[in-house]
Amino acid sequence: MMGPPGSGKGTQGKIVAEALKIPHISTGDIFRQAMSEATPQSEELKALINKGQLVPDSLTNAMVFKRIERSDCIGGYILDGYPRTLSQAEVLDAYLAEKHQNLDYVVMLDVPEETTVDRILNRRFCKSCGGSFNITTNPPKIENICDYCGESLSARDDDNEETVLDRIKVYEKETKPLIEFYESKGIVCSIAGDNSVKEATKEIGKCLGRDI
Ligand SMILES: [Zn+2]
């Protein structure tokens, strides 16, 4: 599942995974989970993240592969936010080839930049339970209050216009070669991600040949 920041790939990834009863694997979740455990890997990860450094590809790849090897992935899985770079994609490709597996589809959520910027600036989160909302596309029932736990909602510090535009630029630079790599394999489905969540999910289902 690929798409710029604010394209809704996390939301779609979770919906599709649930519908197909397969795990939704995101590097963000893997890192958070690993940091809550006491292993040498988690110490390395904590040190990097605390220093504000990027997690190196070798560590990211190793952690994703460990997750894919778990028994719940036998019937398939959805990768969200990974691979992020061409070098990660090449290592993943080699790893899967060794196991006589491959990626079936790469779903690319295509969303115009103004839409993603708007969506990100309208995001609101609940610090208490992790609930996420959008004041225009997915508003809470009561303004600024979490539907799930009743705590108040807030925007993320780095969801401001300047950092959002930076994040989109980085994404475009990193992702272009990645999309070309998967296009050469003929497995990319482009989905118009600026429709409603429901419509985009339906489109993804069509691309996967599944009724979602
Ligand atoms: Zn909440």
Short mmCIF file of C-alpha atoms and ligand atoms in Angstrom, two decimals:
data_model
loop_
_atom_site.label_atom_id
_atom_site.label_comp_id
_atom_site.label_asym_id
_atom_site.label_seq_id
_atom_site.Cartn_x
_atom_site.Cartn_y
_atom_site.Cartn_z
CA MET A 1 0.00 0.00 0.00
CA MET A 2 1.67 3.19 -1.19
CA GLY A 3 0.70 6.82 -1.27
CA PRO A 4 1.86 10.25 -0.13
CA PRO A 5 1.42 11.41 3.46
CA GLY A 6 -2.30 12.10 3.94
CA SER A 7 -3.38 9.77 1.11
CA GLY A 8 -5.24 7.51 3.55
CA LYS A 9 -3.02 4.49 2.98
CA GLY A 10 -3.01 3.60 6.68
CA THR A 11 -6.81 3.77 6.83
CA GLN A 12 -7.23 1.75 3.62
CA GLY A 13 -4.58 -0.74 4.67
CA LYS A 14 -6.45 -1.48 7.89
CA ILE A 15 -9.87 -1.73 6.20
CA VAL A 16 -8.63 -4.06 3.46
CA ALA A 17 -6.64 -6.22 5.89
CA GLU A 18 -9.68 -6.63 8.11
CA ALA A 19 -11.94 -7.49 5.14
CA LEU A 20 -9.50 -10.09 3.81
CA LYS A 21 -8.65 -11.35 7.34
CA ILE A 22 -4.93 -10.91 6.85
CA PRO A 23 -2.47 -8.89 8.98
CA HIS A 24 -1.83 -5.20 8.35
CA ILE A 25 1.90 -4.64 8.77
CA SER A 26 3.20 -1.12 9.19
CA THR A 27 6.78 -0.19 10.04
CA GLY A 28 5.44 2.38 12.52
CA ASP A 29 3.62 -0.38 14.44
CA ILE A 30 6.64 -2.70 14.24
CA PHE A 31 8.94 -0.01 15.68
CA ARG A 32 6.50 0.89 18.45
CA GLN A 33 6.02 -2.76 19.36
CA ALA A 34 9.78 -3.43 19.31
CA MET A 35 10.52 -0.44 21.53
CA SER A 36 8.15 -1.75 24.18
CA GLU A 37 10.18 -4.99 24.44
CA ALA A 38 13.56 -5.49 26.09
CA THR A 39 15.77 -6.86 23.32
CA PRO A 40 19.16 -5.73 21.95
CA GLN A 41 17.32 -4.66 18.78
CA SER A 42 14.92 -2.48 20.74
CA GLU A 43 17.82 -0.75 22.55
CA GLU A 44 19.44 0.07 19.19
CA LEU A 45 16.11 1.33 17.87
CA LYS A 46 15.41 3.50 20.93
CA ALA A 47 18.85 5.09 20.73
CA LEU A 48 18.33 5.99 17.06
CA ILE A 49 14.83 7.36 17.45
CA ASN A 50 15.75 9.33 20.58
CA LYS A 51 18.58 10.97 18.62
CA GLY A 52 16.10 11.79 15.86
CA GLN A 53 17.96 9.60 13.36
CA LEU A 54 16.39 7.50 10.64
CA VAL A 55 16.23 3.78 11.24
CA PRO A 56 18.76 2.25 8.79
CA ASP A 57 17.45 0.03 5.99
CA SER A 58 19.27 -3.04 7.30
CA LEU A 59 17.44 -2.87 10.65
CA THR A 60 14.08 -1.98 9.08
CA ASN A 61 14.35 -4.84 6.58
CA ALA A 62 15.30 -7.35 9.28
CA MET A 63 12.37 -6.33 11.48
CA VAL A 64 9.84 -6.51 8.63
CA PHE A 65 11.13 -9.94 7.53
CA LYS A 66 10.84 -11.23 11.08
CA ARG A 67 7.21 -10.07 11.10
CA ILE A 68 6.43 -11.63 7.68
CA GLU A 69 7.77 -14.95 8.94
CA ARG A 70 5.11 -15.20 11.62
CA SER A 71 2.45 -17.85 11.01
CA ASP A 72 -0.41 -15.35 10.63
CA CYS A 73 1.14 -14.18 7.33
CA ILE A 74 0.77 -17.55 5.59
CA GLY A 75 -2.47 -16.47 3.87
CA GLY A 76 -1.05 -13.10 2.84
CA TYR A 77 -0.47 -9.70 4.41
CA ILE A 78 -0.59 -6.00 3.65
CA LEU A 79 2.58 -3.92 3.92
CA ASP A 80 1.94 -0.28 4.76
CA GLY A 81 4.73 2.27 4.63
CA TYR A 82 7.24 -0.35 3.51
CA PRO A 83 9.25 -0.56 1.32
CA ARG A 84 9.86 3.17 1.38
CA THR A 85 12.94 3.31 -0.83
CA LEU A 86 14.21 1.50 -3.91
CA SER A 87 16.99 -0.15 -1.93
CA GLN A 88 14.47 -1.55 0.58
CA ALA A 89 12.34 -2.80 -2.32
CA GLU A 90 15.29 -4.59 -3.91
CA VAL A 91 16.23 -6.32 -0.67
CA LEU A 92 12.59 -7.31 -0.10
CA ASP A 93 12.39 -8.67 -3.63
CA ALA A 94 15.50 -10.82 -3.13
CA TYR A 95 14.23 -12.03 0.26
CA LEU A 96 10.83 -13.04 -1.17
CA ALA A 97 12.40 -14.68 -4.24
CA GLU A 98 14.48 -16.86 -1.92
CA LYS A 99 11.27 -18.02 -0.28
CA HIS A 100 9.58 -18.51 -3.67
CA GLN A 101 7.16 -15.70 -2.87
CA ASN A 102 6.46 -12.34 -4.44
CA LEU A 103 4.31 -9.28 -3.96
CA ASP A 104 1.02 -9.75 -5.82
CA TYR A 105 -0.01 -6.11 -5.99
CA VAL A 106 1.25 -2.66 -5.21
CA VAL A 107 -1.70 -0.38 -4.52
CA MET A 108 -0.79 3.21 -5.22
CA LEU A 109 -3.16 5.82 -3.78
CA ASP A 110 -3.01 8.79 -6.08
CA VAL A 111 -4.06 11.98 -4.37
CA PRO A 112 -3.42 15.55 -5.55
CA GLU A 113 -1.07 17.52 -3.34
CA GLU A 114 -3.66 20.12 -2.28
CA THR A 115 -5.92 17.33 -1.02
CA THR A 116 -3.22 15.61 1.03
CA VAL A 117 -2.09 18.90 2.58
CA ASP A 118 -5.69 19.77 3.51
CA ARG A 119 -6.30 16.33 4.94
CA ILE A 120 -3.17 16.42 7.09
CA LEU A 121 -3.92 19.90 8.41
CA ASN A 122 -7.42 18.71 9.34
CA ARG A 123 -6.25 15.62 11.23
CA ARG A 124 -6.97 15.34 14.93
CA PHE A 125 -5.74 12.65 17.30
CA CYS A 126 -6.60 11.36 20.74
CA LYS A 127 -3.49 11.12 22.91
CA SER A 128 -5.27 8.87 25.31
CA CYS A 129 -6.48 6.00 23.07
CA GLY A 130 -4.84 6.71 19.69
CA GLY A 131 -8.17 7.40 17.93
CA SER A 132 -7.78 9.45 14.74
CA PHE A 133 -10.26 11.79 13.09
CA ASN A 134 -10.44 14.39 10.37
CA ILE A 135 -12.53 17.48 10.94
CA THR A 136 -13.79 17.48 7.35
CA THR A 137 -13.82 13.85 6.16
CA ASN A 138 -14.21 11.89 9.40
CA PRO A 139 -15.31 14.26 12.19
CA PRO A 140 -15.90 13.08 15.76
CA LYS A 141 -19.56 13.02 16.88
CA ILE A 142 -18.94 15.87 19.33
CA GLU A 143 -16.57 18.61 18.20
CA ASN A 144 -13.00 18.03 19.40
CA ILE A 145 -13.95 15.05 21.59
CA CYS A 146 -12.78 11.47 20.99
CA ASP A 147 -15.67 9.14 20.03
CA TYR A 148 -13.97 6.19 21.73
CA CYS A 149 -12.88 7.51 25.10
CA GLY A 150 -14.25 11.05 25.53
CA GLU A 151 -10.84 12.75 25.84
CA SER A 152 -10.16 15.94 23.89
CA LEU A 153 -8.48 15.80 20.48
CA SER A 154 -5.44 17.68 19.23
CA ALA A 155 -3.35 18.10 16.06
CA ARG A 156 0.15 16.59 15.86
CA ASP A 157 2.94 19.13 16.32
CA ASP A 158 4.47 18.27 12.96
CA ASP A 159 1.17 18.48 11.06
CA ASN A 160 1.79 22.08 9.97
CA GLU A 161 1.95 23.30 6.40
CA GLU A 162 5.73 23.67 6.22
CA THR A 163 6.63 20.19 7.50
CA VAL A 164 3.80 18.63 5.48
CA LEU A 165 5.15 20.11 2.22
CA ASP A 166 8.64 18.88 3.18
CA ARG A 167 7.33 15.38 3.89
CA ILE A 168 5.58 15.29 0.52
CA LYS A 169 8.77 16.38 -1.27
CA VAL A 170 10.81 13.65 0.43
CA TYR A 171 8.12 11.11 -0.39
CA GLU A 172 8.09 12.06 -4.07
CA LYS A 173 11.88 11.89 -4.35
CA GLU A 174 12.09 8.50 -2.64
CA THR A 175 9.03 6.97 -4.22
CA LYS A 176 9.40 7.77 -7.90
CA PRO A 177 12.12 5.15 -8.52
CA LEU A 178 10.18 2.71 -6.34
CA ILE A 179 7.03 3.06 -8.46
CA GLU A 180 9.08 2.61 -11.64
CA PHE A 181 10.60 -0.56 -10.15
CA TYR A 182 7.16 -2.06 -9.47
CA GLU A 183 5.69 -0.78 -12.74
CA SER A 184 8.37 -2.72 -14.60
CA LYS A 185 6.96 -5.84 -12.87
CA GLY A 186 3.42 -4.89 -13.94
CA ILE A 187 1.91 -5.10 -10.45
CA VAL A 188 0.98 -1.47 -9.73
CA CYS A 189 -2.70 -0.52 -9.41
CA SER A 190 -3.30 3.20 -9.25
CA ILE A 191 -6.34 4.17 -7.23
CA ALA A 192 -7.88 7.63 -7.15
CA GLY A 193 -7.50 8.34 -3.45
CA ASP A 194 -9.32 11.68 -3.46
CA ASN A 195 -12.76 10.04 -3.42
CA SER A 196 -14.50 9.00 -0.24
CA VAL A 197 -12.90 6.29 1.92
CA LYS A 198 -15.64 3.85 0.84
CA GLU A 199 -15.16 4.49 -2.87
CA ALA A 200 -11.40 4.11 -2.62
CA THR A 201 -11.82 0.81 -0.72
CA LYS A 202 -14.13 -0.46 -3.47
CA GLU A 203 -11.59 0.47 -6.13
CA ILE A 204 -8.86 -1.36 -4.24
CA GLY A 205 -11.10 -4.44 -4.03
CA LYS A 206 -11.62 -4.33 -7.80
CA CYS A 207 -7.87 -4.15 -8.35
CA LEU A 208 -7.27 -7.13 -6.04
CA GLY A 209 -10.14 -9.06 -7.67
CA ARG A 210 -11.91 -9.27 -4.30
CA ASP A 211 -15.28 -7.97 -3.22
CA ILE A 212 -14.57 -5.65 -0.29
ZN ZN B 1 -9.70 8.50 22.68
#
